[in-house]
Short mmCIF file of C-alpha atoms and ligand atoms in Angstrom, two decimals:
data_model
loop_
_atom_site.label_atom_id
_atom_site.label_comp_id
_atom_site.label_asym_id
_atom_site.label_seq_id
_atom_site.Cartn_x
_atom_site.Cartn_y
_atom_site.Cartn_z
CA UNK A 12 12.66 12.95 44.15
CA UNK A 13 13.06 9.61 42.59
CA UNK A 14 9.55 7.75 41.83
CA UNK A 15 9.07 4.24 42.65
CA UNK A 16 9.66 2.88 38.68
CA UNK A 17 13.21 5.11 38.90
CA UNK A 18 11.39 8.09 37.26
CA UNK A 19 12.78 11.34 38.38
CA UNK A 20 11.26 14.60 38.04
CA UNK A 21 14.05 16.95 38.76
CA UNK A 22 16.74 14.03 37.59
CA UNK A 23 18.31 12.69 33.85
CA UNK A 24 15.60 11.47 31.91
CA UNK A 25 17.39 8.37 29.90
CA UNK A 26 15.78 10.06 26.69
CA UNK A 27 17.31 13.01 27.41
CA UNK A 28 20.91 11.65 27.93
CA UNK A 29 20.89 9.17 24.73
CA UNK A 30 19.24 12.23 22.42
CA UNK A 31 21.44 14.97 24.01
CA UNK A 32 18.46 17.09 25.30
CA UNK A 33 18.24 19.84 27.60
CA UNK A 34 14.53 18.99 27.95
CA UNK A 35 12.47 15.87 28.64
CA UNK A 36 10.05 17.25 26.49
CA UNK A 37 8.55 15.68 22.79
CA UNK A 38 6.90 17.95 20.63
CA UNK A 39 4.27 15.61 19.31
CA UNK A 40 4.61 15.12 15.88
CA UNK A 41 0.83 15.93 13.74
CA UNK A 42 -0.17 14.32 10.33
CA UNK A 43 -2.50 15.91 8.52
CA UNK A 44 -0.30 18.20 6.76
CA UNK A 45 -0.34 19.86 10.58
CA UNK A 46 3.17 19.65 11.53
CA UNK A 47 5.77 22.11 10.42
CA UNK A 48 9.79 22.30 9.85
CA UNK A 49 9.66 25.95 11.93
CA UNK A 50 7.79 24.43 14.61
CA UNK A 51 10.18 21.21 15.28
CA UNK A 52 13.56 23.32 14.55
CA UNK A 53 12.40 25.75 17.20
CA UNK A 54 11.25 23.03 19.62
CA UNK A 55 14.59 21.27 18.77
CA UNK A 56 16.62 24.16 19.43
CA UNK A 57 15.47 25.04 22.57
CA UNK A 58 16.47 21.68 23.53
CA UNK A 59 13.22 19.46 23.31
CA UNK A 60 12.85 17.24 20.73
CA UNK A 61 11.27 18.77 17.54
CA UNK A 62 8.96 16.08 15.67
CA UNK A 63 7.68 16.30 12.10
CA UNK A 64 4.90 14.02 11.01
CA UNK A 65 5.29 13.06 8.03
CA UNK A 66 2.04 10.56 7.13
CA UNK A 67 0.58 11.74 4.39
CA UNK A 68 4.09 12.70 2.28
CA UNK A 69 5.06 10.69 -0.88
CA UNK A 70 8.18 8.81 -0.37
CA UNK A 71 9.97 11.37 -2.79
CA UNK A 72 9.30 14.22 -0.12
CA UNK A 73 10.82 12.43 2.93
CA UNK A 74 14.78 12.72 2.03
CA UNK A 75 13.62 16.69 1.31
CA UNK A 76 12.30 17.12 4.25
CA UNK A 77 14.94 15.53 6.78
CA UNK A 78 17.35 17.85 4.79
CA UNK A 79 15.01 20.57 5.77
CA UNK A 80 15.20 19.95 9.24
CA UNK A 81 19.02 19.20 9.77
CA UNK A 82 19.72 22.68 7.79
CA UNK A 83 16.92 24.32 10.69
CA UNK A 84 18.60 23.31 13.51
CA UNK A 85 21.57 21.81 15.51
CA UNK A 86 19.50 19.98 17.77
CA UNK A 87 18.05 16.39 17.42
CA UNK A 88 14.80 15.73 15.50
CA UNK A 89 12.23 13.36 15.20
CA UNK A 90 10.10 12.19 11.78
CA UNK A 91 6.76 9.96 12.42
CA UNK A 92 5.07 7.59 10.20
CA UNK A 93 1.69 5.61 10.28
CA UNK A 94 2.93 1.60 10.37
CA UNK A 95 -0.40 0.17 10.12
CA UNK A 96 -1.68 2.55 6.92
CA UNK A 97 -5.11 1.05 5.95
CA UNK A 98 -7.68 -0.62 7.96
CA UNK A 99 -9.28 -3.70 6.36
CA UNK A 100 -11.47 -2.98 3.40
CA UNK A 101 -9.51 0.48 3.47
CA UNK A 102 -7.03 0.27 0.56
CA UNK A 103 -8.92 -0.23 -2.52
CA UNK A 104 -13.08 0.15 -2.99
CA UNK A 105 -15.13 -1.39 -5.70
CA UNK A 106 -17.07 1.58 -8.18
CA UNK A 107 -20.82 1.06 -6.98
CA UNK A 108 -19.12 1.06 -3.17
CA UNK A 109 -17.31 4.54 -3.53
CA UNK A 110 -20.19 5.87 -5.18
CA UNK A 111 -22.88 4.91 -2.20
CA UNK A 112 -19.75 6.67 -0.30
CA UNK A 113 -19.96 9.80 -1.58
CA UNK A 114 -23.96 9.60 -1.57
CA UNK A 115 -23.56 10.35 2.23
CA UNK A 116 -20.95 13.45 2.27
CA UNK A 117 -22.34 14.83 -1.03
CA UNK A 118 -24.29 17.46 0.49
CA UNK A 119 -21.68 18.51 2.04
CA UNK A 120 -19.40 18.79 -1.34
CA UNK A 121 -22.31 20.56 -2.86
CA UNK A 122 -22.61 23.65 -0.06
CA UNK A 123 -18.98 24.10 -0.16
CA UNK A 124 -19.17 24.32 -4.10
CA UNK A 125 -16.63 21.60 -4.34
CA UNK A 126 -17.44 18.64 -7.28
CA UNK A 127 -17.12 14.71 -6.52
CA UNK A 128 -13.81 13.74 -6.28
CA UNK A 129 -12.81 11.15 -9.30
CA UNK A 130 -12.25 6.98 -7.91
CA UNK A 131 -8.29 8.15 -7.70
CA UNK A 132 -5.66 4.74 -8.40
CA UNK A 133 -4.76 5.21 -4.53
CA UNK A 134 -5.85 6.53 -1.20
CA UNK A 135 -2.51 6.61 0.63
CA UNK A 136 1.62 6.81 0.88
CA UNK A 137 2.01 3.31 1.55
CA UNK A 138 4.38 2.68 4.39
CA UNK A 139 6.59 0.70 2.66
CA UNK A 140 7.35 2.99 0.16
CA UNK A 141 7.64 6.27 3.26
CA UNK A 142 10.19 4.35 5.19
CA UNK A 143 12.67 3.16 2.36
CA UNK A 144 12.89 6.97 1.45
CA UNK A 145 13.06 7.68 5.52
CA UNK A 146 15.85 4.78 6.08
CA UNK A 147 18.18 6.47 3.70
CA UNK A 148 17.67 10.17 4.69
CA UNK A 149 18.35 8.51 8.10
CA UNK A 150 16.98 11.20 10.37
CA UNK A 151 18.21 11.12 14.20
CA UNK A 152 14.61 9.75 15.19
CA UNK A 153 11.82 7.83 13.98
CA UNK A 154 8.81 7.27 15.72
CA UNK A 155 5.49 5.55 14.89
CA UNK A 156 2.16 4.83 15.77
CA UNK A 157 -0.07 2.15 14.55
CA UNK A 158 2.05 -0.95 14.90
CA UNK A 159 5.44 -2.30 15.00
CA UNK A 160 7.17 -2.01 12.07
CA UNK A 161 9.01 -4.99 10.34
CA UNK A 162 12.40 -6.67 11.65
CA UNK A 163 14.45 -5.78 9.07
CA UNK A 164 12.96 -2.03 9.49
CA UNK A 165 14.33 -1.83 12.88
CA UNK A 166 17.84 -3.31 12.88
CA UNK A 167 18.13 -1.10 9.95
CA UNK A 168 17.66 1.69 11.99
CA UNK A 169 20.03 0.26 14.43
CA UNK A 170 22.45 -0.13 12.01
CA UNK A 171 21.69 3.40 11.06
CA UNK A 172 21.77 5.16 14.39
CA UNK A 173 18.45 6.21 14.30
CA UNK A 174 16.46 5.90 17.60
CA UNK A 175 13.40 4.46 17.11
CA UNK A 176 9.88 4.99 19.32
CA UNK A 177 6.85 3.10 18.83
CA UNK A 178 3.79 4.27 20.24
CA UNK A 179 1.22 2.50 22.50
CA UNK A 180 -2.19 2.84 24.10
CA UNK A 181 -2.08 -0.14 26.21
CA UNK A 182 0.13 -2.20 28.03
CA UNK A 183 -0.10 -5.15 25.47
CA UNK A 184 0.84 -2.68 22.95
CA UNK A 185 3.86 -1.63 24.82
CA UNK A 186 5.37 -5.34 25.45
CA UNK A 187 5.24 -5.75 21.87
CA UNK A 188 6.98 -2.86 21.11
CA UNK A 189 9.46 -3.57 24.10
CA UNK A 190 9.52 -7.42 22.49
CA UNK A 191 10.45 -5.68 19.04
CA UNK A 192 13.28 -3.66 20.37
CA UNK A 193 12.57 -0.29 20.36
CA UNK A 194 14.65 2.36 21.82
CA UNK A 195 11.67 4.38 23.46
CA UNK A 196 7.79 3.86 24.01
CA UNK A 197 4.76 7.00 23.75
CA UNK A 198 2.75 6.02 26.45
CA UNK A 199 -0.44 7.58 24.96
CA UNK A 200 -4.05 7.86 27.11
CA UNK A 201 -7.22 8.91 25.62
CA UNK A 202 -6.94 12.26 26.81
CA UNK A 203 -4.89 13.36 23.82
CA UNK A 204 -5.32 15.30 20.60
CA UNK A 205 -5.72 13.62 17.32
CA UNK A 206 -5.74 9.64 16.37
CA UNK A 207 -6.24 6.59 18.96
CA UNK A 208 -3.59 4.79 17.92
CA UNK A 209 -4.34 1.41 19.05
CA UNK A 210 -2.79 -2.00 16.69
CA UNK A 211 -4.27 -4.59 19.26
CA UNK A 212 -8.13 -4.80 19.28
CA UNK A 213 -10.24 -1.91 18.67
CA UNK A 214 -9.30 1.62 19.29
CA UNK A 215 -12.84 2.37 21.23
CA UNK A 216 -11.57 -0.70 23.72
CA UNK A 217 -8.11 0.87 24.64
CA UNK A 218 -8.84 4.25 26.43
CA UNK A 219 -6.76 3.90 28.90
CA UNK A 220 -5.85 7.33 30.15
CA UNK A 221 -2.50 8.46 30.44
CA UNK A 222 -2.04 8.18 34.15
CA UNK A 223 -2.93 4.65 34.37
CA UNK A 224 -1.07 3.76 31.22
CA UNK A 225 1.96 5.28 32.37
CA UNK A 226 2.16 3.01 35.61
CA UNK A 227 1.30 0.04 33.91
CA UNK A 228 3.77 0.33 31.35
CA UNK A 229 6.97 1.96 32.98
CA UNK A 230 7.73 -0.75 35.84
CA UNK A 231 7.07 -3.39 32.72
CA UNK A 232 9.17 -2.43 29.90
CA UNK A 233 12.96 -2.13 29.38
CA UNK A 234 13.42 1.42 27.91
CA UNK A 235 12.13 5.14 28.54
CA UNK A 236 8.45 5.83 28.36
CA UNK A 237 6.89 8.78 27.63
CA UNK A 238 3.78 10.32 28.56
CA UNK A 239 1.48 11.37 26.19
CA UNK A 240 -1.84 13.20 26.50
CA UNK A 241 -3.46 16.02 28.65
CA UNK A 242 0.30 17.26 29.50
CA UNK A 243 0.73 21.49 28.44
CA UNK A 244 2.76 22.84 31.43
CA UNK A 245 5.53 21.83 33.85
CA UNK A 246 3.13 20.69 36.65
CA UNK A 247 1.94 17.11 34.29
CA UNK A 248 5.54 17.26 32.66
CA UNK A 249 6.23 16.63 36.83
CA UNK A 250 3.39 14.48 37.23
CA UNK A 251 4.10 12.02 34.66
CA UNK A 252 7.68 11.87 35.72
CA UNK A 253 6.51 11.31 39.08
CA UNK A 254 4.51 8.32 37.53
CA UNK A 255 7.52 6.75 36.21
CA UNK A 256 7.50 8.39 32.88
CA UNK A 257 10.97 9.71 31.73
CA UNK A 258 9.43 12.41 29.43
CA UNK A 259 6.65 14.55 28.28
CA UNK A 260 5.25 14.35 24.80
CA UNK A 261 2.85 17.21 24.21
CA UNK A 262 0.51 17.72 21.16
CA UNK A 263 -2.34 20.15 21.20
CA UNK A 264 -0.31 22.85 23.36
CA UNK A 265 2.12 23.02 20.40
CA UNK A 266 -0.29 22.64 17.75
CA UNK A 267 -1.85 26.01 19.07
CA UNK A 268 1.55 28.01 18.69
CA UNK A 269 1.78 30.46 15.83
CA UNK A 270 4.45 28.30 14.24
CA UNK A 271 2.74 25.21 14.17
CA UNK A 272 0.84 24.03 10.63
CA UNK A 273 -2.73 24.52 11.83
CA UNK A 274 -4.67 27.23 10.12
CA UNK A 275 -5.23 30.46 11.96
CA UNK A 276 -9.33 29.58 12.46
CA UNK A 277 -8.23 26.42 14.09
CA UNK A 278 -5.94 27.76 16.67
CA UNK A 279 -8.32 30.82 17.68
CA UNK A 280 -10.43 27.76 18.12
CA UNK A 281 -8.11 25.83 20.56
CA UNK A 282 -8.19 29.23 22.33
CA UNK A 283 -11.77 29.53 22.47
CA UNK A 284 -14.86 28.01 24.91
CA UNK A 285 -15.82 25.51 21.93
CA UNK A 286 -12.62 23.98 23.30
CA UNK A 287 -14.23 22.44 26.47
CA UNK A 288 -16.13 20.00 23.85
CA UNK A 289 -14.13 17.08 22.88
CA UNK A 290 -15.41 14.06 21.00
CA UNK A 291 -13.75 10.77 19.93
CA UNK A 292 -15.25 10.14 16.90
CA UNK A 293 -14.59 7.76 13.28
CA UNK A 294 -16.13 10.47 11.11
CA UNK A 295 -13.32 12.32 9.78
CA UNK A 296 -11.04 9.74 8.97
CA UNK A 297 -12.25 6.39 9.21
CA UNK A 298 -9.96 5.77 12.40
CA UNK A 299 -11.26 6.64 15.92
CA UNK A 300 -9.42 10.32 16.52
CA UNK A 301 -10.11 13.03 18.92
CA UNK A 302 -11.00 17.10 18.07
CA UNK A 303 -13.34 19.53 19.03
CA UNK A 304 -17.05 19.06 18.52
CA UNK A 305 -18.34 20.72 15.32
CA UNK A 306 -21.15 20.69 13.01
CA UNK A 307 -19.11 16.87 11.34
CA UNK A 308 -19.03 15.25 14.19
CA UNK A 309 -22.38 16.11 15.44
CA UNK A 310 -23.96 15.29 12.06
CA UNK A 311 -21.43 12.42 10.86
CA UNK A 312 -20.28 10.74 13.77
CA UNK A 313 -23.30 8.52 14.37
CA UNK A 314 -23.09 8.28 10.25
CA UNK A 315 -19.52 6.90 10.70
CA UNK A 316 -20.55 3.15 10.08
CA UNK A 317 -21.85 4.33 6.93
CA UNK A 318 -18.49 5.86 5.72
CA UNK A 319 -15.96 4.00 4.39
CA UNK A 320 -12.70 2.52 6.07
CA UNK A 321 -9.25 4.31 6.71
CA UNK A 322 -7.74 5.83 4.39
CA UNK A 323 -10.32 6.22 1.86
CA UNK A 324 -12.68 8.03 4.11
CA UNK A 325 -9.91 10.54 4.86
CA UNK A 326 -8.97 10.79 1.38
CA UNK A 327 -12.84 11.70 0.63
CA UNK A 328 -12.93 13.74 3.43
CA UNK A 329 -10.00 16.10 2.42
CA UNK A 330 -11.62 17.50 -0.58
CA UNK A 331 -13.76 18.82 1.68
CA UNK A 332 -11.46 20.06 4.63
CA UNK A 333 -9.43 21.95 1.71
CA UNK A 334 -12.19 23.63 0.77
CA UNK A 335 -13.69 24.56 4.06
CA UNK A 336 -9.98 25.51 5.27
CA UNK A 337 -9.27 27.46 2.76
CA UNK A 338 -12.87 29.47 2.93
CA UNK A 339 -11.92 29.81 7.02
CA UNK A 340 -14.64 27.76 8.10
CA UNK A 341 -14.59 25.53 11.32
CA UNK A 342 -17.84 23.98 10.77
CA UNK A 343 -16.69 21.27 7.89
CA UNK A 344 -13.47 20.28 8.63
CA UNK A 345 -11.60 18.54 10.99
CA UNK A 346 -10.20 20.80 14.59
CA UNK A 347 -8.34 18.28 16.01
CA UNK A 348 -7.55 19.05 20.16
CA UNK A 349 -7.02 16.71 23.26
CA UNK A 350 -8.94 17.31 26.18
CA UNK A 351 -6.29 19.67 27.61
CA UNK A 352 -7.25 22.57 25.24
CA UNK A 353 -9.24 24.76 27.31
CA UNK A 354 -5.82 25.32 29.68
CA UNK A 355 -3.91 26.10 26.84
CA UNK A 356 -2.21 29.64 27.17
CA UNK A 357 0.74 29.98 24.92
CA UNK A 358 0.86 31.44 21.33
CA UNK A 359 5.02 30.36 20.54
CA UNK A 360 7.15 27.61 20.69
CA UNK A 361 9.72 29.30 22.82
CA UNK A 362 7.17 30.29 25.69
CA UNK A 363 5.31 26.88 26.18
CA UNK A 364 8.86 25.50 25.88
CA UNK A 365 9.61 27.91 29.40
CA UNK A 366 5.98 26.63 30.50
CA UNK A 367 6.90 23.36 30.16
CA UNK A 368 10.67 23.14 31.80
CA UNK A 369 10.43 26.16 34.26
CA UNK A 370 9.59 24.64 37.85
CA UNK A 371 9.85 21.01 36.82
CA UNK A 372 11.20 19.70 39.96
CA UNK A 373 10.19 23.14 42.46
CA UNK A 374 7.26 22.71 44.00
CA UNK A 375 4.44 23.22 40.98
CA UNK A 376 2.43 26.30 42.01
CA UNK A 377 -0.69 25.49 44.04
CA UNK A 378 -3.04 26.75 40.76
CA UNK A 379 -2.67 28.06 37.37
CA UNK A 380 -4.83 30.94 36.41
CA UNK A 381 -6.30 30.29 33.45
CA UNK A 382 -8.32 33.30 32.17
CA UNK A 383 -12.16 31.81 32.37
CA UNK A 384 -13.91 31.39 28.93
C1 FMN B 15 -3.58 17.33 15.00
C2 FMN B 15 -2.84 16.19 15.57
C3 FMN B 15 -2.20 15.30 14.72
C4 FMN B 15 -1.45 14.24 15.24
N1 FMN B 15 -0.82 13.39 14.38
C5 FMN B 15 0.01 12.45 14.88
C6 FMN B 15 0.79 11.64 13.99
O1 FMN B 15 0.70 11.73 12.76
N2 FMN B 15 1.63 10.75 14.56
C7 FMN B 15 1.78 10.61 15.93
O2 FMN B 15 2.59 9.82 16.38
N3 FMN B 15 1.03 11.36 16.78
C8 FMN B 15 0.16 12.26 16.29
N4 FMN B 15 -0.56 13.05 17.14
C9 FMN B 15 -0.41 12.87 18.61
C10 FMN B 15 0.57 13.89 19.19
O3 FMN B 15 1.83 13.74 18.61
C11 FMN B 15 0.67 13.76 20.71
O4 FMN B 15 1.11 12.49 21.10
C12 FMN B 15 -0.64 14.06 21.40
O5 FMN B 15 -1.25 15.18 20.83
C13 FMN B 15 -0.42 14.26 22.89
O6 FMN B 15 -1.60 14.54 23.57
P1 FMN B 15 -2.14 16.07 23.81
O7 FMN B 15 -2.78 16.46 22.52
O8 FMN B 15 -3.10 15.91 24.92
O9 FMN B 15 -0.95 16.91 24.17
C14 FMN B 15 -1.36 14.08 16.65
C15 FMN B 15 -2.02 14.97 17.50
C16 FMN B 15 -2.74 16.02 16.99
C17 FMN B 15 -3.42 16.98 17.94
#
């Protein structure tokens, strides 16, 4: 079955051949601290591709970590990075500023017994520095959202075998990306778990959902596209093949496995009815992201244009989301999801991995029982 934009759902996927996959299949890589080397080596090894997100490490970590990986598996394996790593007004923040800030969250600081949080010298890993450290560990992929990264950047990667895939939420998006060379393309729709991350105009402007996005952008760019969002079994992994994508990135599903980074309290979470509630909301971070509706978003998120820009508001926030983790509360801290969640059924790597590549290209069973919570 070959679709009309030369997608194939039983076929090669081009990713597949160039990477030297068994699988069509990306396990999406999570910031946040979220991702994990035993949850990419195991996706890697069972012949998806394994991704490690690796925002929010200093430079000094990254050639660490990539050694980390290649001694965890045989397979290919994928480390992300935020291009675009502060909105305006987001990288530095004047005394009087911070301190108005905190005014709004302090409550917040005070009934999880945490104090104010000192003006630090920086907010962020600068990009710059993350992808120096990243060009010479020289894993076998890179991917990014939130922009295209430099010239140089890119043939460097070329020049350093490293296949690179930029991520996009609309079709504008992609053509740049396309334009800029890249090897692959995330085709991401609002359906998915974690940032919207848009770098033309305003996230809340591109949510474009991943079926549309996928047929706009495969027939209109020159390398593989894959889908990302609302995908956690082998019926979408068909479906978006069938639209033209040549694989399946998948986020939440994996976030929910044992092996993943997210804390035990926010993977019985993904498993439970509060997962039917998603929201899209600025009040964690300071960037438009998606997760499951909690006491933050229902008291912050119409308090977001109070907060500070990305990544300061993040920063602030993570004092908090420490704290709250840490004390096993869901109530004050961020439970990031897609929209997916509530059909999520799989505790391990190794049996979403069969949920995701047994069937592709049989006729997908007419439904899936999913338990009802
Ligand atoms: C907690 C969380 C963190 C994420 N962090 C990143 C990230 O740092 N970089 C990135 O490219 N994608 C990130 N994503 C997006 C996923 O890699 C993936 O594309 C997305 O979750 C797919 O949609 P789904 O959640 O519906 O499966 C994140 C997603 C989640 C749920």
């Amino acid at each position: 079955m070959v679709s009309s934009h030369g997608g194939s759902v039983e076929g090669s996927s081009r990713l597949a051949q160039a990477l030297g996959l068994r699988h069509p299949i990306v396990q999406g890589p999570f910031g946040g601290g979220l991702s994990s080397v035993a949850l990419a080596a195991a996706v890697s090894s069972l012949g998806g591709l394994g991704s490690f997100g690796a925002v929010n490490l200093p430079a000094e970590r990254i050639g660490p970590l990539v050694a980390e990986l290649r001694a965890a598996t045989d397979g290919p394996f994928n480390v992300n990075l935020w291009v675009g790593d502060h909105d305006p007004g987001g990288l530095a923040i004047a005394p009087d500023a911070y301190a108005r800030a905190l005014e709004v969250l302090a409550p917040y600081f005070e009934e999880l017994g945490v104090p104010l949080p000192a003006l630090p010298s920086r907010f962020h890993q600068p990009f710059a520095e993350q992808v120096e450290a990243l060009l010479a560990a020289a894993p076998p992929v890179f991917s990014f959202v939130y922009g295209v990264p430099p010239a140089a950047v890119l043939a460097e990667c070329r020049r350093r075998h490293i296949f690179t895939v930029g991520t996009a939420t609309t079709l504008a998006e992609a053509e740049a990306l396309d334009a800029a060379g890249v090897d692959a393309i995330v085709a991401t729709g609002m359906e998915a778990g974690g940032h919207r991350v848009s770098f033309i105009g305003r996230a809340e402007d591109n949510l474009t959902g991943t079926f549309a996005l996928t047929q706009l952008v495969a027939p209109r760019v020159s390398v593989p596209v894959i889908a990302a969002g609302g995908i956690c079994d082998a019926r979408g992994v068909a479906a978006a093949r069938l639209l033209g994508a040549d694989a399946a990135q998948i986020g939440t599903a994996f976030l929910a496995c044992n092996e993943s980074g997210a804390t035990p309290a926010h993977r019985e979470k993904l498993f439970s009815a509060d997962a039917r509630e998603t929201v899209l909301t600025r009040a964690f971070t300071g960037r438009l992201a998606r997760g499951l509706a909690n006491r933050w978003t229902r008291e912050l998120h119409r308090r977001a244009p109070e907060l500070p820009p990305f990544p300061i508001q993040s920063w602030i926030a993570g004092h908090l989301k420490a704290a709250a983790a840490a004390a096993g509360r869901t109530d004050l801290v961020s439970m990031w999801g897609g929209q997916i969640a509530p059909n999520l059924v799989h505790h391990t790597a190794a049996d979403l991995m069969r949920a995701l590549t047994e069937g592709v290209g049989a006729d997908p069973p007419a439904t899936t029982v999913v338990e009802a919570r």
